[in-house]
PDB file of C-alpha atoms in Angstrom:
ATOM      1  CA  UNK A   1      74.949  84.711 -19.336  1.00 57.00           C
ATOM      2  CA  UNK A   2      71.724  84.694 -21.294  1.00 70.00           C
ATOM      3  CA  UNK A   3      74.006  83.310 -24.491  1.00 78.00           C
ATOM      4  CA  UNK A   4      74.492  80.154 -22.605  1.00 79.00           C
ATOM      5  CA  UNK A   5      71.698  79.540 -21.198  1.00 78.00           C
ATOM      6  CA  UNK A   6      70.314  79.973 -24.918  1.00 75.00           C
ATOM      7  CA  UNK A   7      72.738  77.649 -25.968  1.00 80.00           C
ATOM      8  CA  UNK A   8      72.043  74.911 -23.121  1.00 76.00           C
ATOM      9  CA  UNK A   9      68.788  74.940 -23.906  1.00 75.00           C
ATOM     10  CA  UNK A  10      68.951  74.479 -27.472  1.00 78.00           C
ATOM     11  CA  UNK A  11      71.479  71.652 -26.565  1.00 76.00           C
ATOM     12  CA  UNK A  12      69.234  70.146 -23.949  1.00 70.00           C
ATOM     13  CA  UNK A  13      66.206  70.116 -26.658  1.00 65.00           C
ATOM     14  CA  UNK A  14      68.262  68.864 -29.411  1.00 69.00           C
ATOM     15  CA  UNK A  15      69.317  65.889 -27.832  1.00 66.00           C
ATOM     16  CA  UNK A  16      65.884  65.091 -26.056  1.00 60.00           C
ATOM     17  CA  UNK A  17      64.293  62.096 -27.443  1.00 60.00           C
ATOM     18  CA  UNK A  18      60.163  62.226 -26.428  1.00 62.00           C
ATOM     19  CA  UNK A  19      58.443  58.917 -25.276  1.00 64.00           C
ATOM     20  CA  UNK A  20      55.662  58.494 -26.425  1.00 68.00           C
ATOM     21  CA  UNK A  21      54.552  55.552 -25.023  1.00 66.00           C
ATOM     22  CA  UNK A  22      55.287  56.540 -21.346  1.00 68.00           C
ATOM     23  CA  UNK A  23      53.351  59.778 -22.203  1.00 68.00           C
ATOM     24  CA  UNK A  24      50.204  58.014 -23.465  1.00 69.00           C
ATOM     25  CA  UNK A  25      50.408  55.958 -19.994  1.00 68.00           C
ATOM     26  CA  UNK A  26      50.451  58.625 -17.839  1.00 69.00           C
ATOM     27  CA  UNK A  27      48.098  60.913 -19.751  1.00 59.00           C
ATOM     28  CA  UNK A  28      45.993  57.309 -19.171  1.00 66.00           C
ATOM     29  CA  UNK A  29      46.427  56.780 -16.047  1.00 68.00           C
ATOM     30  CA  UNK A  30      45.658  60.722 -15.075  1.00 62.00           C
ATOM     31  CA  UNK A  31      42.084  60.546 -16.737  1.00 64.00           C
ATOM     32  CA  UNK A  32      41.328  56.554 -15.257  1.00 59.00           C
ATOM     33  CA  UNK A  33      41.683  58.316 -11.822  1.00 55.00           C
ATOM     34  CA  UNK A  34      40.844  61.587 -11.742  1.00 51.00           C
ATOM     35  CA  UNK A  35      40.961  61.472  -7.698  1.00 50.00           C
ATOM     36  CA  UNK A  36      44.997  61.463  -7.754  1.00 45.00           C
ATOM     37  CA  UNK A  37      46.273  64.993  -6.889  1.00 46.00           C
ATOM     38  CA  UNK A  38      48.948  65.821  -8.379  1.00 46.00           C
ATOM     39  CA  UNK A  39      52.189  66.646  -6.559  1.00 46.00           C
ATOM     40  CA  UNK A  40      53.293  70.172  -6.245  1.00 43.00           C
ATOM     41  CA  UNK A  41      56.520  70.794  -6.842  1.00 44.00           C
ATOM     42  CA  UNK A  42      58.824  72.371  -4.597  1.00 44.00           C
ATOM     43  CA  UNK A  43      59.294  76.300  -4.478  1.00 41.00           C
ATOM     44  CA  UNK A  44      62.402  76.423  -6.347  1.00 37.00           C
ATOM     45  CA  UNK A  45      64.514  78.816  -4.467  1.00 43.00           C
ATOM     46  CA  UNK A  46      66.898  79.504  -7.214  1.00 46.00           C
ATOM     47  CA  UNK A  47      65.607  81.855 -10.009  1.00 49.00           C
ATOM     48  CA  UNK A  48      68.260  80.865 -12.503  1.00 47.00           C
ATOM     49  CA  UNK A  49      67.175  76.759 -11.934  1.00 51.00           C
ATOM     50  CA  UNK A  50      63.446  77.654 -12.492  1.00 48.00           C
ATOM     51  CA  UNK A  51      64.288  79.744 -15.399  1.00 47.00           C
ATOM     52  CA  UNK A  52      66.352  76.430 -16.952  1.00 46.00           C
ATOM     53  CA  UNK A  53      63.121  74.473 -16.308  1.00 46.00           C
ATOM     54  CA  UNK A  54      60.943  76.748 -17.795  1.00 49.00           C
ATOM     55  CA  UNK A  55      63.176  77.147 -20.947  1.00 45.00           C
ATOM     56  CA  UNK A  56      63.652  72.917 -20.992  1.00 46.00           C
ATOM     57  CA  UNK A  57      59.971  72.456 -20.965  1.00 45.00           C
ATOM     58  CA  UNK A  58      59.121  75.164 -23.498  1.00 46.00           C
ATOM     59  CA  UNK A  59      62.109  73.281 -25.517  1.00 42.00           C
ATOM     60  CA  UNK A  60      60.741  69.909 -25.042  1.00 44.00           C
ATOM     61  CA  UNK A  61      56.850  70.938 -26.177  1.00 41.00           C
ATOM     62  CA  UNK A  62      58.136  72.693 -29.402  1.00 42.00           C
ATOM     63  CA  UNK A  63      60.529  69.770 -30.477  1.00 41.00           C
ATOM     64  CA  UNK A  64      58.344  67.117 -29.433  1.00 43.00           C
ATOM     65  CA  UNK A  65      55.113  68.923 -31.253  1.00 41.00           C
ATOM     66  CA  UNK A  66      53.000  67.802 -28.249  1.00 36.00           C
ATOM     67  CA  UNK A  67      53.391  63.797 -28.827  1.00 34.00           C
ATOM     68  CA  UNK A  68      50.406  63.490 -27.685  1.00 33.00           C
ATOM     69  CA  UNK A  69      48.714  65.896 -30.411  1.00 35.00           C
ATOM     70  CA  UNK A  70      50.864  64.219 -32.880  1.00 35.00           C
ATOM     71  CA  UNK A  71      49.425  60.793 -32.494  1.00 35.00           C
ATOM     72  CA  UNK A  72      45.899  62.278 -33.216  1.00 40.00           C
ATOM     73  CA  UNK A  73      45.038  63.321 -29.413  1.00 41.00           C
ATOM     74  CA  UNK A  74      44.611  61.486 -26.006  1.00 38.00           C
ATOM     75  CA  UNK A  75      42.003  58.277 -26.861  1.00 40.00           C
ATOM     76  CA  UNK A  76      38.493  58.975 -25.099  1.00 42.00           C
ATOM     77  CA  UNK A  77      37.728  56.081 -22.690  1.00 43.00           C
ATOM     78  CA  UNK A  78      34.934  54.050 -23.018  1.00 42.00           C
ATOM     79  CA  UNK A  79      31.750  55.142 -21.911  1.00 44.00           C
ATOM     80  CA  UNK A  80      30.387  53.399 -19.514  1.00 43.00           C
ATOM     81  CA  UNK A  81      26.784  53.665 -19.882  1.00 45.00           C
ATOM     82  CA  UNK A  82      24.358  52.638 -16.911  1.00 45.00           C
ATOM     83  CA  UNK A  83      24.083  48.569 -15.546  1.00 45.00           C
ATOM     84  CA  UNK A  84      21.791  46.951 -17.328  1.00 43.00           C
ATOM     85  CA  UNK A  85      18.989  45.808 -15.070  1.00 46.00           C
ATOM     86  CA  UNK A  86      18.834  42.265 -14.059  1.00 41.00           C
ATOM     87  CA  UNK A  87      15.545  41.323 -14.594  1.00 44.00           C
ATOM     88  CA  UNK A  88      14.207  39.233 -11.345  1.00 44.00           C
ATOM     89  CA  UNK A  89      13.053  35.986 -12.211  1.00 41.00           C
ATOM     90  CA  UNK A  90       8.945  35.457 -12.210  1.00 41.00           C
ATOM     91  CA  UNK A  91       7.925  32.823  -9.938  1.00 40.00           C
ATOM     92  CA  UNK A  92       5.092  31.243 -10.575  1.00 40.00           C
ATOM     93  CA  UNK A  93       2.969  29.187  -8.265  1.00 41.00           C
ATOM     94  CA  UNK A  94       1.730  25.734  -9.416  1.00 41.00           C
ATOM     95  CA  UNK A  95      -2.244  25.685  -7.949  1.00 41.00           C
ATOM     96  CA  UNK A  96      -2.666  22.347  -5.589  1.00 41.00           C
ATOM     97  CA  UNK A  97      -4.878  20.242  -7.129  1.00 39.00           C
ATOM     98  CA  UNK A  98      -8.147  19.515  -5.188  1.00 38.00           C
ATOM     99  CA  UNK A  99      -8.593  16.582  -3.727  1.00 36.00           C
ATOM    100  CA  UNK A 100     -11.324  14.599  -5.682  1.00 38.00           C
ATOM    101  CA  UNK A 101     -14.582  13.866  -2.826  1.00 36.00           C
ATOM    102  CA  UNK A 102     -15.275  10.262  -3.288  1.00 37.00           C
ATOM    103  CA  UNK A 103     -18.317   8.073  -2.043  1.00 37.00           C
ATOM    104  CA  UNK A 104     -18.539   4.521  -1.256  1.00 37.00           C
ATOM    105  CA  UNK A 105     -21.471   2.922  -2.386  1.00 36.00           C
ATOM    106  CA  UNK A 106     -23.426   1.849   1.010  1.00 37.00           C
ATOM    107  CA  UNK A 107     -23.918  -1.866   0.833  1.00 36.00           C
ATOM    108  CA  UNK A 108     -27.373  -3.105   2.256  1.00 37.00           C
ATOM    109  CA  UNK A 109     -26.856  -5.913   4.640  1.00 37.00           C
ATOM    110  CA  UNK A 110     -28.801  -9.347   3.370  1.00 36.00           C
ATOM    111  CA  UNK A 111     -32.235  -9.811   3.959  1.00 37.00           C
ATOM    112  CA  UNK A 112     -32.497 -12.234   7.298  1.00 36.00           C
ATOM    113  CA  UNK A 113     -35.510 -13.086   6.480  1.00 34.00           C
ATOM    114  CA  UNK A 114     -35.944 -16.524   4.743  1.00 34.00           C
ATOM    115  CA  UNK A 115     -38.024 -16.827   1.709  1.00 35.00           C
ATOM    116  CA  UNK A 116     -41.787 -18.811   2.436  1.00 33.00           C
ATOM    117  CA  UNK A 117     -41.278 -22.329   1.238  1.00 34.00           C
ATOM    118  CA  UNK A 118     -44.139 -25.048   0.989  1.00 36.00           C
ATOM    119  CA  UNK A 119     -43.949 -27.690   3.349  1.00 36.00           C
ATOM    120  CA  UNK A 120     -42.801 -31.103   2.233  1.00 34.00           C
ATOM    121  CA  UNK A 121     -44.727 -34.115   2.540  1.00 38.00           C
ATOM    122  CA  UNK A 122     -43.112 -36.606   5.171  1.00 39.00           C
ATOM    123  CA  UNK A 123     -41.034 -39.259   2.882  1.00 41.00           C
ATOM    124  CA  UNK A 124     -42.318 -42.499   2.165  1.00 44.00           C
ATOM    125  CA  UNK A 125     -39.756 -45.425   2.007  1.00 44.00           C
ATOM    126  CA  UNK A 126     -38.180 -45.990  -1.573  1.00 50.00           C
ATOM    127  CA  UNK A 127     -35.142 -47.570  -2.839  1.00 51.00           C
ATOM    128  CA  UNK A 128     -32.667 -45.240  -1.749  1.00 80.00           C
ATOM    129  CA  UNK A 129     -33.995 -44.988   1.854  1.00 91.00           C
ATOM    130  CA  UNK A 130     -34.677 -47.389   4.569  1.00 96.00           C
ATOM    131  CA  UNK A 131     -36.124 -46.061   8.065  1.00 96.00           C
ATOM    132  CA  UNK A 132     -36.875 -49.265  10.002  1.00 97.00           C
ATOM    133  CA  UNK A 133     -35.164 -52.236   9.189  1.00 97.00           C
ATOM    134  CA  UNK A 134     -36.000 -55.137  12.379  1.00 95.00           C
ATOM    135  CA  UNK A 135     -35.923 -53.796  15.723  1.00 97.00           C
ATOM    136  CA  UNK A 136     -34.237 -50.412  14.550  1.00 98.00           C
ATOM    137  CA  UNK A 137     -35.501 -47.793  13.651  1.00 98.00           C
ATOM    138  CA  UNK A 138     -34.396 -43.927  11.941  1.00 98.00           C
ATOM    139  CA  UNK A 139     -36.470 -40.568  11.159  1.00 97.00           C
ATOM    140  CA  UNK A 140     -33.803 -37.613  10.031  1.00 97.00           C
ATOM    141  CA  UNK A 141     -35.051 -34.302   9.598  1.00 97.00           C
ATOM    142  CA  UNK A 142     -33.710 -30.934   9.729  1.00 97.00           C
ATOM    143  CA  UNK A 143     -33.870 -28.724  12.965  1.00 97.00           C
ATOM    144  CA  UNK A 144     -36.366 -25.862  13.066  1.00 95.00           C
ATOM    145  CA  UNK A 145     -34.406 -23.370  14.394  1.00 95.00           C
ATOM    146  CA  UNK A 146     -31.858 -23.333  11.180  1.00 96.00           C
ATOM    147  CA  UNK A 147     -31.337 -20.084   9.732  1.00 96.00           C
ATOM    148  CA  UNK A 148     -30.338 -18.718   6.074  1.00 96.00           C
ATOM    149  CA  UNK A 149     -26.617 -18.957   7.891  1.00 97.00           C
ATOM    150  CA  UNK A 150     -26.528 -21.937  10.195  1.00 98.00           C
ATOM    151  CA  UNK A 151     -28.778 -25.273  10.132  1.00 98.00           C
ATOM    152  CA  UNK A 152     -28.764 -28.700  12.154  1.00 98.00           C
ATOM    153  CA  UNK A 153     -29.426 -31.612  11.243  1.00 98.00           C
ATOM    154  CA  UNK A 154     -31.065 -34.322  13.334  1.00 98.00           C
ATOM    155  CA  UNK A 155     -30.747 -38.343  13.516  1.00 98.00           C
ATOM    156  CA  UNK A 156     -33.640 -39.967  15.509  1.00 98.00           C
ATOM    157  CA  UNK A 157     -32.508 -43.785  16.386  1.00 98.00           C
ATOM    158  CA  UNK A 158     -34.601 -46.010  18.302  1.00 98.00           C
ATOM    159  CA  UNK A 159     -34.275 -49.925  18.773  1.00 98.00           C
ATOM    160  CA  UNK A 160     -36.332 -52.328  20.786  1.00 97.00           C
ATOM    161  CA  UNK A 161     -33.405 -54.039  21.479  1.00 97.00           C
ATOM    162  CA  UNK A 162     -29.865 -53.027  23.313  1.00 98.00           C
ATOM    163  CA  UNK A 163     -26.588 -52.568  20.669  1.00 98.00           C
ATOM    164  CA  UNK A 164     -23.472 -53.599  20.872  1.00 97.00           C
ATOM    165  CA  UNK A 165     -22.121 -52.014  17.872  1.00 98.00           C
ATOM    166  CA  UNK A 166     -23.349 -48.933  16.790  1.00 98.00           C
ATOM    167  CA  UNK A 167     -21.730 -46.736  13.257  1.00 98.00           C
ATOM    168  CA  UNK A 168     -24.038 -43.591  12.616  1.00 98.00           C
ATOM    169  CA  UNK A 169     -23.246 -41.352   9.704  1.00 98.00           C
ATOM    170  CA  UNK A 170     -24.285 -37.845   8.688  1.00 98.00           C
ATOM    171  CA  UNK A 171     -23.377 -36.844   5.419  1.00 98.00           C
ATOM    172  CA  UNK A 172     -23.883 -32.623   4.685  1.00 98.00           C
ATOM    173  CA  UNK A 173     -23.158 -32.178   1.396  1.00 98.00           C
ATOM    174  CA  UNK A 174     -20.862 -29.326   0.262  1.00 97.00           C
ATOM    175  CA  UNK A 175     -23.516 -27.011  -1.143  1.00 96.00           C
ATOM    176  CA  UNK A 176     -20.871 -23.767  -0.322  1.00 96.00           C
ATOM    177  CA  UNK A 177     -19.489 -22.277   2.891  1.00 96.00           C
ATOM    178  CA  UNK A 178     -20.531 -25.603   4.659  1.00 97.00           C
ATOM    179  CA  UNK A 179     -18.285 -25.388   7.630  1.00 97.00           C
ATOM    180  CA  UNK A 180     -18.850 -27.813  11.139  1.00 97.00           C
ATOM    181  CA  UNK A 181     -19.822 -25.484  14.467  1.00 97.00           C
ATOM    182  CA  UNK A 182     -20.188 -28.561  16.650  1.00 97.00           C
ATOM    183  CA  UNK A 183     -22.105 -32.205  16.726  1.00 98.00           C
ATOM    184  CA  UNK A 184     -23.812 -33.722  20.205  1.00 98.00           C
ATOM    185  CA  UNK A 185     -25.553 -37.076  20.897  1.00 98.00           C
ATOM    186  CA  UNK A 186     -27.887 -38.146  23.477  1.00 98.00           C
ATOM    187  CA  UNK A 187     -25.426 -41.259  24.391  1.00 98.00           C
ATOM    188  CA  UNK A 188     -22.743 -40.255  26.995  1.00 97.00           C
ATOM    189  CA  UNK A 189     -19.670 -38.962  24.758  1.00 95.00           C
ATOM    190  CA  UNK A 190     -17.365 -41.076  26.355  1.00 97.00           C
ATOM    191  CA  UNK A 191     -18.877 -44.247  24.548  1.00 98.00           C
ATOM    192  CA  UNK A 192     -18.149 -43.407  21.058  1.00 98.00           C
ATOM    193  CA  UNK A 193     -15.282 -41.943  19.135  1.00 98.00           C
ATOM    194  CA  UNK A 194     -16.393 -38.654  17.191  1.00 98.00           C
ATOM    195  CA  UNK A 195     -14.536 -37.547  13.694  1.00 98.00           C
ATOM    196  CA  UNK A 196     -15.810 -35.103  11.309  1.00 98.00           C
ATOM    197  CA  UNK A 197     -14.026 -35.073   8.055  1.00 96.00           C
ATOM    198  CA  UNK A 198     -14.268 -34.035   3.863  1.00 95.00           C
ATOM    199  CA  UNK A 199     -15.009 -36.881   2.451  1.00 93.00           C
ATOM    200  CA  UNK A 200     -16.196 -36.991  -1.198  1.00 92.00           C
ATOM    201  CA  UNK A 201     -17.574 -33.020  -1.529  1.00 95.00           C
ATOM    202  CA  UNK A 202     -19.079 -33.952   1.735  1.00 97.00           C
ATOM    203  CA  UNK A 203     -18.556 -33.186   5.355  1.00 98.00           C
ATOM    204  CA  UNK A 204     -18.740 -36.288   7.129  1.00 98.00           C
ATOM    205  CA  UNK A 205     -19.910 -36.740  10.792  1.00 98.00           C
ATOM    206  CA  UNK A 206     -19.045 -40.186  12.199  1.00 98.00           C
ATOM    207  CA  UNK A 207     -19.882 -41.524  15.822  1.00 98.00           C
ATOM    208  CA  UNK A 208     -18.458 -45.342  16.236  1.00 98.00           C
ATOM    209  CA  UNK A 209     -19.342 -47.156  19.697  1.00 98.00           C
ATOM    210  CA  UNK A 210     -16.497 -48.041  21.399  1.00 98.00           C
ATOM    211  CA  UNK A 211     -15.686 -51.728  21.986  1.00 97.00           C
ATOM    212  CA  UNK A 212     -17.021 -53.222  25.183  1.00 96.00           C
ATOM    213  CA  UNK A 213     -20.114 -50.496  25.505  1.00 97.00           C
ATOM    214  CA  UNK A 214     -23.706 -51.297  24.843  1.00 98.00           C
ATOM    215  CA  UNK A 215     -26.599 -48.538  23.618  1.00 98.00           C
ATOM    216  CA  UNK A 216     -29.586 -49.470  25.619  1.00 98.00           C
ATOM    217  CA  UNK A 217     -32.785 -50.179  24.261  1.00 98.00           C
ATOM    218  CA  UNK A 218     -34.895 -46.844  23.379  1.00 98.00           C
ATOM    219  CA  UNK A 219     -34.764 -43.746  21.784  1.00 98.00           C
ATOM    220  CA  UNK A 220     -31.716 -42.038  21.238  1.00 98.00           C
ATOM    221  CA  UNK A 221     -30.433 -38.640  18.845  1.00 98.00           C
ATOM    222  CA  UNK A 222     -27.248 -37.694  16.744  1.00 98.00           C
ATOM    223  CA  UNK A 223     -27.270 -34.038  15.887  1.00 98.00           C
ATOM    224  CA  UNK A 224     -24.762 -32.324  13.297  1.00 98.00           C
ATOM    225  CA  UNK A 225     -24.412 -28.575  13.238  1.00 98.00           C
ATOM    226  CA  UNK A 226     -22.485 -26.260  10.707  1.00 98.00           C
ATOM    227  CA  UNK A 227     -22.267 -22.711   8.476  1.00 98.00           C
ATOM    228  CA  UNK A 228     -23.575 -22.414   4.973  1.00 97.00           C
ATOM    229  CA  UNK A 229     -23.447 -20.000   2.555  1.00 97.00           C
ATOM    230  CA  UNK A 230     -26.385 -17.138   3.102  1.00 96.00           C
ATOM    231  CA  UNK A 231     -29.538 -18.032   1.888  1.00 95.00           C
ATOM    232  CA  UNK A 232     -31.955 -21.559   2.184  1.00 93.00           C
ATOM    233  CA  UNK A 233     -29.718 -24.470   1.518  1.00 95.00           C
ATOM    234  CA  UNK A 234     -31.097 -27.470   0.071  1.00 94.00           C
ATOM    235  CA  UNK A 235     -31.045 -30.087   1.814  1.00 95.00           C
ATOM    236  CA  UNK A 236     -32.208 -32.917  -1.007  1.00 94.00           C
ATOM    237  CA  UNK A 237     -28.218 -34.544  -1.358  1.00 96.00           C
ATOM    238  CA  UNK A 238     -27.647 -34.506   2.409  1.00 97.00           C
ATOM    239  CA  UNK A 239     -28.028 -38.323   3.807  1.00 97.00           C
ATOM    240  CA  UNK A 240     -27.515 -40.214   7.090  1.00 98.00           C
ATOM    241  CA  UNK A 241     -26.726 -43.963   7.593  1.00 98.00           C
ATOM    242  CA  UNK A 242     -26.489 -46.300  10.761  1.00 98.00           C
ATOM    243  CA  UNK A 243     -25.718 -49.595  11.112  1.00 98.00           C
ATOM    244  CA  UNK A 244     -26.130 -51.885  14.150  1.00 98.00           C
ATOM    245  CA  UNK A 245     -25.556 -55.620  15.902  1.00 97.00           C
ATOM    246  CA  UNK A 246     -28.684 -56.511  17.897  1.00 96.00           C
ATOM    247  CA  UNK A 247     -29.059 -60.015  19.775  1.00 95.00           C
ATOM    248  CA  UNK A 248     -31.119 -61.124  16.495  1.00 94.00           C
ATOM    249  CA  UNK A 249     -28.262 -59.961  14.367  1.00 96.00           C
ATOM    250  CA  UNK A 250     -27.436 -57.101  12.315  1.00 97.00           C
ATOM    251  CA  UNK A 251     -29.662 -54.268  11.035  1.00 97.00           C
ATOM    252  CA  UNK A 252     -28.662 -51.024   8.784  1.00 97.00           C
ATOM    253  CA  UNK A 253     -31.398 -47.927   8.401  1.00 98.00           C
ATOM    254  CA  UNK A 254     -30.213 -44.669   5.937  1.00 98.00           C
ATOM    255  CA  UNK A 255     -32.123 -41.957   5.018  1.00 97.00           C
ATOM    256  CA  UNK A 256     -32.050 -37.723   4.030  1.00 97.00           C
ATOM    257  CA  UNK A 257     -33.255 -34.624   6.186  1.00 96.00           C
ATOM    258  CA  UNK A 258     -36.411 -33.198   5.335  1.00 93.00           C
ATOM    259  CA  UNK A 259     -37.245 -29.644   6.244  1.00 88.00           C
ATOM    260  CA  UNK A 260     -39.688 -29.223   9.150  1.00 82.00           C
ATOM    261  CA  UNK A 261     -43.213 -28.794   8.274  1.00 77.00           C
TER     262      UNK A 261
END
């Protein structure tokens, strides 16, 4: 009995043809995960089958030489060697710039006090005035209680006779910021029509008598008020005109507006 199980065995390794390819693969996959147990084989009841297995596999290292030795031994896996650290990025704060402290210059308001001036003399007729002309007569001047800011300017008529036309002029000349606040007249406002216009770098205040009414004989006043640019205006351009019909015929007067003494 021992001849032929000699003989089957060294039939059995004759014929057996070692892979080595699925050897390398499971010698691989053994040492990738070492966790996998490894099945235990059944308790082979028969002595004369585990004594055929034991011969087959003694048979099958000595032909095959140990594949696995003969191709130069099981390849080593690569080490795996620690993560390399990630390095957290650095964040770095950008400072707020500071707010840059400003000042506004302070502006001091404009002195309201208007500079001394010497009075001037009361004019005398010349060629480019004429106060009294037959029973009329004018006297402009300008108000005392102008300002650097505001001024008035005044028109004193008066006739010895009654009217029954009357054109009075006032003619402020543009000197800068010259704007109208208002006009009056001594004469009831519903006998004359009132416009106040530019006129030639002027502003012109115009009173016309209305057709039909008469000014009375006596003294009478045309006022013109407005804004000027700060400071004393001059008043040597500004000039006033009136013309009138009397019962004797007609008269014209025209003159300027003085400051007050």
């Amino acid at each position: 009995m021992n001849e032929e199980i000699s003989r089957q065995l060294r039939e059995a390794a004759e014929a057996h043809e070692p892979n080595r390819a699925r050897i390398l693969a499971r010698v691989e996959r053994g040492m990738a995960d070492p966790t996998v147990r490894r099945r235990t084989p059944a308790i082979v009841r028969s002595g004369h089958r585990a004594a055929i297995a034991a011969l087959i596999a003694a048979a099958t290292l000595a032909t095959g030489g140990l594949a696995v030795a003969a191709i130069g031994g099981v390849p080593s896996m690569p080490s795996t060697g620690p993560a390399p650290a990630v390095s957290s990025p650095v964040v770095t704060s950008t400072p707020t710039p500071s707010v840059r402290a400003t000042s506004t210059p302070t502006r001091s308001a404009p002195a309201t006090t208007p500079a001394t001036t010497p009075a001037s003399p009361r004019p005398t007729p010349t060629a480019s005035s004429r106060f009294q002309n037959g029973p009329l007569w004018s006297q402009g001047s300008l108000d005392p209680d102008s300002s650097i800011y505001w001024a008035q300017s005044n028109l004193i008529l008066k006739t010895t006779q009654p009217l029954t036309s009357l054109t009075v002029e006032l003619r402020i000349v543009q000197t800068g910021g010259v704007r109208t606040t208002g006009n009056w007249r001594t004469l009831p406002p519903e006998d004359f029509t009132v416009t106040v216009h530019e006129s030639g770098g002027s502003l012109l205040y115009r009173w016309v008598l209305k057709p039909g009414r008469t000014v009375p004989a006596g003294q009478h006043e045309f006022a013109a008020q407005y804004n000027h640019a700060t400071g004393n205006r001059k008043t040597g351009r500004d000039k006033y005109y009136a013309h009138a019909q009397t019962p004797t015929g007609p008269t014209t007067v025209w003159g300027g507006f003085p400051p007050p003494r």
